[in-house]
Tab-separated table of C-alpha atoms and ligand atoms in Angstrom:
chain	number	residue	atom	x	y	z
U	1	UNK	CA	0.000	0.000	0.000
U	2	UNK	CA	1.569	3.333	-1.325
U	3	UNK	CA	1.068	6.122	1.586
U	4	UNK	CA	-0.261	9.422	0.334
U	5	UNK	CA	1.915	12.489	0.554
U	6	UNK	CA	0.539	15.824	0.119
U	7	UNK	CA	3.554	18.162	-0.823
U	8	UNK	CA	2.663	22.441	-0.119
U	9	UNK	CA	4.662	24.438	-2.630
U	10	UNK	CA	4.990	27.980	-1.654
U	11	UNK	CA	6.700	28.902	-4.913
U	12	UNK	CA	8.143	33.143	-4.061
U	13	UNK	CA	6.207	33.213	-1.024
U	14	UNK	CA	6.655	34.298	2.265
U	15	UNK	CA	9.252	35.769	3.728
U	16	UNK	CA	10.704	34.050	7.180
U	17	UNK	CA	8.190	35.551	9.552
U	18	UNK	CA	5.162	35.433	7.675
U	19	UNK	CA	6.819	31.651	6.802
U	20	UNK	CA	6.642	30.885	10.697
U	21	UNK	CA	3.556	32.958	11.935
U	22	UNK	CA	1.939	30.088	8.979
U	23	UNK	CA	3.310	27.073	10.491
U	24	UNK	CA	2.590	28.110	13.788
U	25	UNK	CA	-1.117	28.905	12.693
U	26	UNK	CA	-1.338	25.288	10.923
U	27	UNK	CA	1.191	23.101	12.012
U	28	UNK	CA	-1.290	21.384	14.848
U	29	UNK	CA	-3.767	20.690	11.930
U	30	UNK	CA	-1.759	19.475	9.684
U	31	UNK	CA	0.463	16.998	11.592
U	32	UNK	CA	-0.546	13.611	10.723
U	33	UNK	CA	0.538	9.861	10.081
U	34	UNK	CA	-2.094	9.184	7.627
U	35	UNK	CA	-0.787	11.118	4.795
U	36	UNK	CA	2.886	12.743	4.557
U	37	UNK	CA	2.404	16.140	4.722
U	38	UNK	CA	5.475	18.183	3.221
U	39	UNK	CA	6.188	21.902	2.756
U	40	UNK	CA	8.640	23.541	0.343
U	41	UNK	CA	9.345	27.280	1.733
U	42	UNK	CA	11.407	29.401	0.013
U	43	UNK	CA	15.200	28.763	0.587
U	44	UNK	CA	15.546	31.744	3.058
U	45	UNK	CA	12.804	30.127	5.319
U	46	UNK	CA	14.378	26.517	5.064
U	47	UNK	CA	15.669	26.510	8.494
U	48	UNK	CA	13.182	28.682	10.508
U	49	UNK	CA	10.244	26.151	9.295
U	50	UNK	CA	12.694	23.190	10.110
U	51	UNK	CA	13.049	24.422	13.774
U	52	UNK	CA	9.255	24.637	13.924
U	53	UNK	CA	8.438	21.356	12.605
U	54	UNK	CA	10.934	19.654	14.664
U	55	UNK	CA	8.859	17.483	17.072
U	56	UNK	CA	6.344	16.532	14.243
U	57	UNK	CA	5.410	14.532	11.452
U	58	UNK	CA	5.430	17.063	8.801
U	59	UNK	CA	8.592	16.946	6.445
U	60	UNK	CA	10.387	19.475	4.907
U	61	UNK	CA	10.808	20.242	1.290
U	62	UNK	CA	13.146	22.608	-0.556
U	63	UNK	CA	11.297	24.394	-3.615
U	64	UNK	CA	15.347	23.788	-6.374
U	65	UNK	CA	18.793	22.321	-5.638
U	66	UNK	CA	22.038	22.824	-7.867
U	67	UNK	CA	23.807	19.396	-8.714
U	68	UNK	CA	27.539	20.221	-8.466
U	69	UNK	CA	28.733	19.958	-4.639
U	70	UNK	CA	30.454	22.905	-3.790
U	71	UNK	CA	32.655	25.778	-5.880
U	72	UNK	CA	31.794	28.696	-7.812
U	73	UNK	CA	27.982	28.543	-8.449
U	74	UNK	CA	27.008	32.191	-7.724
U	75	UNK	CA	23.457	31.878	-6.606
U	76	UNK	CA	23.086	28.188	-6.343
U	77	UNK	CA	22.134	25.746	-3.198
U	78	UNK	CA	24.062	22.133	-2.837
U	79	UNK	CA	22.588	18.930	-1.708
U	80	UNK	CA	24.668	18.762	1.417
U	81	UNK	CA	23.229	22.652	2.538
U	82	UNK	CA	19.828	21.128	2.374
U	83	UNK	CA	20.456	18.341	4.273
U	84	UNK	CA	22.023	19.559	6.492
U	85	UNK	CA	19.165	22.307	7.841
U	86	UNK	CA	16.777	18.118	7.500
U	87	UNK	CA	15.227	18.512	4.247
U	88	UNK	CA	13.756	15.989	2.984
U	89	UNK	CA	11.975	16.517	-0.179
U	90	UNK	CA	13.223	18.433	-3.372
U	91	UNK	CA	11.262	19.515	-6.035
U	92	UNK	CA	12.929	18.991	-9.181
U	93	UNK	CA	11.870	19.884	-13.253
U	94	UNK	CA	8.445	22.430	-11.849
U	95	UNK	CA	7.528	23.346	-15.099
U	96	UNK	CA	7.921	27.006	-13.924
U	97	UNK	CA	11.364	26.406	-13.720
U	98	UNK	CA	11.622	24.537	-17.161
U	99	UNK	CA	10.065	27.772	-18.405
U	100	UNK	CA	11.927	30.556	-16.804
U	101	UNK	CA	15.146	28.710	-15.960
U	102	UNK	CA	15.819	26.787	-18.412
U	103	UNK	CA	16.022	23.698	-16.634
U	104	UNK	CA	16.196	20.863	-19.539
U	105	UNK	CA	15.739	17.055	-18.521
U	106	UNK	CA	19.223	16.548	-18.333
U	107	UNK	CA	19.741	18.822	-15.813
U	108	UNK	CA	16.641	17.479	-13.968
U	109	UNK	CA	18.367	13.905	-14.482
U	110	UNK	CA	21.474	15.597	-12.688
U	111	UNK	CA	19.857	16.889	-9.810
U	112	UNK	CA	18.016	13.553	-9.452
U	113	UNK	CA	21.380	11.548	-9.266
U	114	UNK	CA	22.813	14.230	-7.087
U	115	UNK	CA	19.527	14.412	-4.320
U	116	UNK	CA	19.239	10.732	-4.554
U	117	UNK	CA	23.417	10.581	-3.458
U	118	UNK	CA	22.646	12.227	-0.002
U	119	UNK	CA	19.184	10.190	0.453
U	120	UNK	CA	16.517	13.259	-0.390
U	121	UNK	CA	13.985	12.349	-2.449
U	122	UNK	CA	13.440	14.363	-5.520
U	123	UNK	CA	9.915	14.970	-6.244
U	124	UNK	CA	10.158	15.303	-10.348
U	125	UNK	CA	7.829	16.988	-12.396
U	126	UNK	CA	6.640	16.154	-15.594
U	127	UNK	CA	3.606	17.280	-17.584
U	128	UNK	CA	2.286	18.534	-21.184
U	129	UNK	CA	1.112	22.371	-22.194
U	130	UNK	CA	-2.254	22.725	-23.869
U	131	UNK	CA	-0.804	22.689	-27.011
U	132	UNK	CA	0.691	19.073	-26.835
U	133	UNK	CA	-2.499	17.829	-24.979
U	134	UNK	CA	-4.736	19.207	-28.030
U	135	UNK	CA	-1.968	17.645	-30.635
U	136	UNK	CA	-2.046	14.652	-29.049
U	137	UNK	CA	1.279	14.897	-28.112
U	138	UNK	CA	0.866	14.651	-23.953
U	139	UNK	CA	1.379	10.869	-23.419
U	140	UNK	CA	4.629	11.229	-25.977
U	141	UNK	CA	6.142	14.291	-23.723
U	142	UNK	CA	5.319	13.052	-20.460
U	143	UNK	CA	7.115	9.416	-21.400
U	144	UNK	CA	10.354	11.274	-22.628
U	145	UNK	CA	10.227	13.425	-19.234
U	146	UNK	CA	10.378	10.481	-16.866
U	147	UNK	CA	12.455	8.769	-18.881
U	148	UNK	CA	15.115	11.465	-19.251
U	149	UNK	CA	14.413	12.330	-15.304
U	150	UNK	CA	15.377	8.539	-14.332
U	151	UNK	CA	18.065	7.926	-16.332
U	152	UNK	CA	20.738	5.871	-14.683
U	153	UNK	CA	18.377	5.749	-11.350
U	154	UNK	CA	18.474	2.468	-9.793
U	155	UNK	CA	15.275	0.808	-9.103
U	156	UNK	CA	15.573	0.460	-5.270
U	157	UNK	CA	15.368	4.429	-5.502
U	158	UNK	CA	12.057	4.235	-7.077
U	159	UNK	CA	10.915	2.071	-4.323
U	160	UNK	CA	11.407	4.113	-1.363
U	161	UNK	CA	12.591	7.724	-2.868
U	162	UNK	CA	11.660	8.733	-5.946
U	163	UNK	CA	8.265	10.747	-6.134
U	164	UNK	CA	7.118	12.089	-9.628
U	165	UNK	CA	4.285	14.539	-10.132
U	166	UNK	CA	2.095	14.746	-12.699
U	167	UNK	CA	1.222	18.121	-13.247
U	168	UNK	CA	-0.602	19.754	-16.535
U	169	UNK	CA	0.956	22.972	-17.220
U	170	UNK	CA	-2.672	23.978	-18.316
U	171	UNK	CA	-3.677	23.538	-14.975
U	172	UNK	CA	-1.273	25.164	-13.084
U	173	UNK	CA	-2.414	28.267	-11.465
U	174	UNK	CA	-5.508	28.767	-13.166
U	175	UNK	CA	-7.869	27.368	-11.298
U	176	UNK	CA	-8.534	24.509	-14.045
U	177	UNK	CA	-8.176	20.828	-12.514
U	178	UNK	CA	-7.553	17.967	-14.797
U	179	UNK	CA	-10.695	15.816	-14.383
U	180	UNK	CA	-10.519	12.996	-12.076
U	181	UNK	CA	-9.937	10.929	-15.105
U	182	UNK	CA	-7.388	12.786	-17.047
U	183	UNK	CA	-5.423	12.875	-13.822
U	184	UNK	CA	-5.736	9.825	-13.344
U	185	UNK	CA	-5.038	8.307	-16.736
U	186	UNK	CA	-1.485	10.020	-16.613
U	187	UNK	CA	-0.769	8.775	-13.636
U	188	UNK	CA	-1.601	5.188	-14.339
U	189	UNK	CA	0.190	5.956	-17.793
U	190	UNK	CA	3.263	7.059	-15.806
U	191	UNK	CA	3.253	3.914	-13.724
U	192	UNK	CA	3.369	1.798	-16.890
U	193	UNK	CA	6.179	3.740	-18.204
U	194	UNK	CA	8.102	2.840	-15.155
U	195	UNK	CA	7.010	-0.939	-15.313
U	196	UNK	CA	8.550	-0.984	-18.765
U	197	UNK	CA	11.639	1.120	-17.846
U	198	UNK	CA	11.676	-1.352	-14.402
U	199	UNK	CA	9.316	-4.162	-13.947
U	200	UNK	CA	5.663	-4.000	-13.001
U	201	UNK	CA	6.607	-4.291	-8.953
U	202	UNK	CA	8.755	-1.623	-9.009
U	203	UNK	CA	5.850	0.439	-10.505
U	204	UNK	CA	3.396	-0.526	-8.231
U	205	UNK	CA	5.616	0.952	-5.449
U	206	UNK	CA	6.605	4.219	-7.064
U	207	UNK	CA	4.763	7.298	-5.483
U	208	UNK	CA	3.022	9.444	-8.001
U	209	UNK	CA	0.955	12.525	-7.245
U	210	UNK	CA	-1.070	15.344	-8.992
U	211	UNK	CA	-0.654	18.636	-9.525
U	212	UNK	CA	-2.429	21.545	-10.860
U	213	UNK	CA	-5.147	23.475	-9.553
U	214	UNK	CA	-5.716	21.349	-5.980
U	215	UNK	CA	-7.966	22.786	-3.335
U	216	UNK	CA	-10.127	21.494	-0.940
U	217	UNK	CA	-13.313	20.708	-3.376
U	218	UNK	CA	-11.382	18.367	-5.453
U	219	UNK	CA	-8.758	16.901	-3.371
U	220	UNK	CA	-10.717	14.195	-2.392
U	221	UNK	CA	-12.022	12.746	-5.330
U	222	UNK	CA	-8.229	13.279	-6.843
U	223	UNK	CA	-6.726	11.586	-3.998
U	224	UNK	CA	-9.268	8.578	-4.357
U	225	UNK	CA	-8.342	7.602	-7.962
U	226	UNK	CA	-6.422	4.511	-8.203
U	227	UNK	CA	-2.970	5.425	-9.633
U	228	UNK	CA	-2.943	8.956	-7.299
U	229	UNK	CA	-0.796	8.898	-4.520
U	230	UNK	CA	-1.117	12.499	-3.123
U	231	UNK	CA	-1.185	16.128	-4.453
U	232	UNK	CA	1.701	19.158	-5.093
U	233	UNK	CA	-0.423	21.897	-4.349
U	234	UNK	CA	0.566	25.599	-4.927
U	235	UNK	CA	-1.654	28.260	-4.067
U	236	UNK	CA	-4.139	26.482	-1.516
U	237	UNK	CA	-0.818	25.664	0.373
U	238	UNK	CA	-0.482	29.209	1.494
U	239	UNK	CA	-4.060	29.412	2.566
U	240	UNK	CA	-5.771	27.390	5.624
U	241	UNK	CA	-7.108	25.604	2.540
U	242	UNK	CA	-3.945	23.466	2.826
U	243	UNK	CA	-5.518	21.885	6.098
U	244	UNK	CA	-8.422	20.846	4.619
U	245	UNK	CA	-6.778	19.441	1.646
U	246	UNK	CA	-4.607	17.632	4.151
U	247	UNK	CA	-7.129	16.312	6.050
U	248	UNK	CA	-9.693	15.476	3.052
Z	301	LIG	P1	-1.293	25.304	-8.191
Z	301	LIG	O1	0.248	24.947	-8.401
Z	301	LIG	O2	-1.820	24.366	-7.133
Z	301	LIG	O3	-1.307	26.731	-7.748
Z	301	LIG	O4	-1.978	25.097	-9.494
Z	301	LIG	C1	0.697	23.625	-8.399
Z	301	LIG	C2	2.181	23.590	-8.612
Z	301	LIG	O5	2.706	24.448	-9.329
Z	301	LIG	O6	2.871	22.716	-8.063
């Protein structure tokens, strides 16, 4: 039985004290053992929200990550700094950063190897634009995405690590949800694309959750569909929404 996980995204949100006056407001509602709840501050806010968490069941998330360990990287954040303030999660491939920062599959592929070194687990996301779902094109895009993301990944990472998101780029941030079955059909399309890459047990075990448009009126009829393991939700997360999604 896959456990759910329901990942907050704050995206360029919050600064540190708003971060923590947040976490203080939810953090009682939201800490569970039926679902793994994770949030993804903003770098700055990493370790304030790691104090605060400390003596629950909520995990941390980071929102990016740089692959190379150390050096000249003007800018960039290595594996080893965000384990070492007990992160946890790492978004990786967020279609707003494929957009605006160039982030190409290889480089997700990199940061994948790299997270998966120092035992984070790299939440990767994959998903089509309207213009490749309309085409026809979705299924072909989101198969060369995880495919490119897990190259060279063992399969004992996809076991116990490795969490993908599915998440239409039409439905991110505009308040339009995949339909239960749309969502649904990726994800189950994802899973075979793993079996084939893998073998059908290591797809059965690989977590793989929704994005796009989550809030509390469809997060439970997402979260019930047979290949859906949890949600990446953006906006609700910085809303009291994010406790009801968590506890849907
Ligand atoms: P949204 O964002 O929930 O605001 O659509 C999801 C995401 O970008 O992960």
């Amino acid at each position: 039985m896959r456990k759910k996980i329901i990942a907050g995204n704050w995206k360029m949100n919050y600064s540190v004290n708003r971060a923590e006056d947040f976490v203080n407001d939810i953090k009682d509602r939201i800490n569970t053992d039926e679902v793994e709840v994770v949030l993804c501050p903003n770098f700055v806010s990493l370790e304030r929200v790691s104090d605060l968490i400390e003596d629950t069941n909520i995990k941390l998330g980071a929102q990016n990550v740089y692959f190379e360990d150390k050096g000249a990287y003007t800018g960039e954040t290595s594996v080893d700094m965000l384990a070492a303030v007990n992160v946890k999660y790492c978004i990786v491939g967020h279609s707003e950063r494929r957009m605006y920062f160039n982030e190409t599959d290889e480089i997700v592929n990199k940061k994948v190897l790299k997270l998966l070194q120092k035992d984070i687990s790299p939440i990767i996301c994959v998903g089509e634009t309207l213009e490749q779902r309309d085409s026809s094109k979705h299924f072909d895009v989101v198969e060369n995405q995880v495919k490119n993301a897990l190259k060279d990944v063992d399969s004992i990472f996809l076991k116990n690590k490795i969490v993908i998101a599915y998440e239409p780029i039409w439905a991110i941030g505009t308040g339009v949800t995949a339909t239960d079955e749309q969502a649904n059909e990726m994800c189950k399309f994802i899973r075979e694309v793993v079996s084939k890459l893998y073998t059908k047990n290591v797809a059965d075990m690989v977590t793989i959750l929704y994005g796009g448009s989550v809030k509390p009126s469809n997060a439970k009829s997402i979260l019930e569909q047979s290949d859906i393991d949890g949600a990446l939700v953006g906006g609700a997360s910085l809303t009291n929404d994010f406790v009801a999604i968590v506890n849907y």
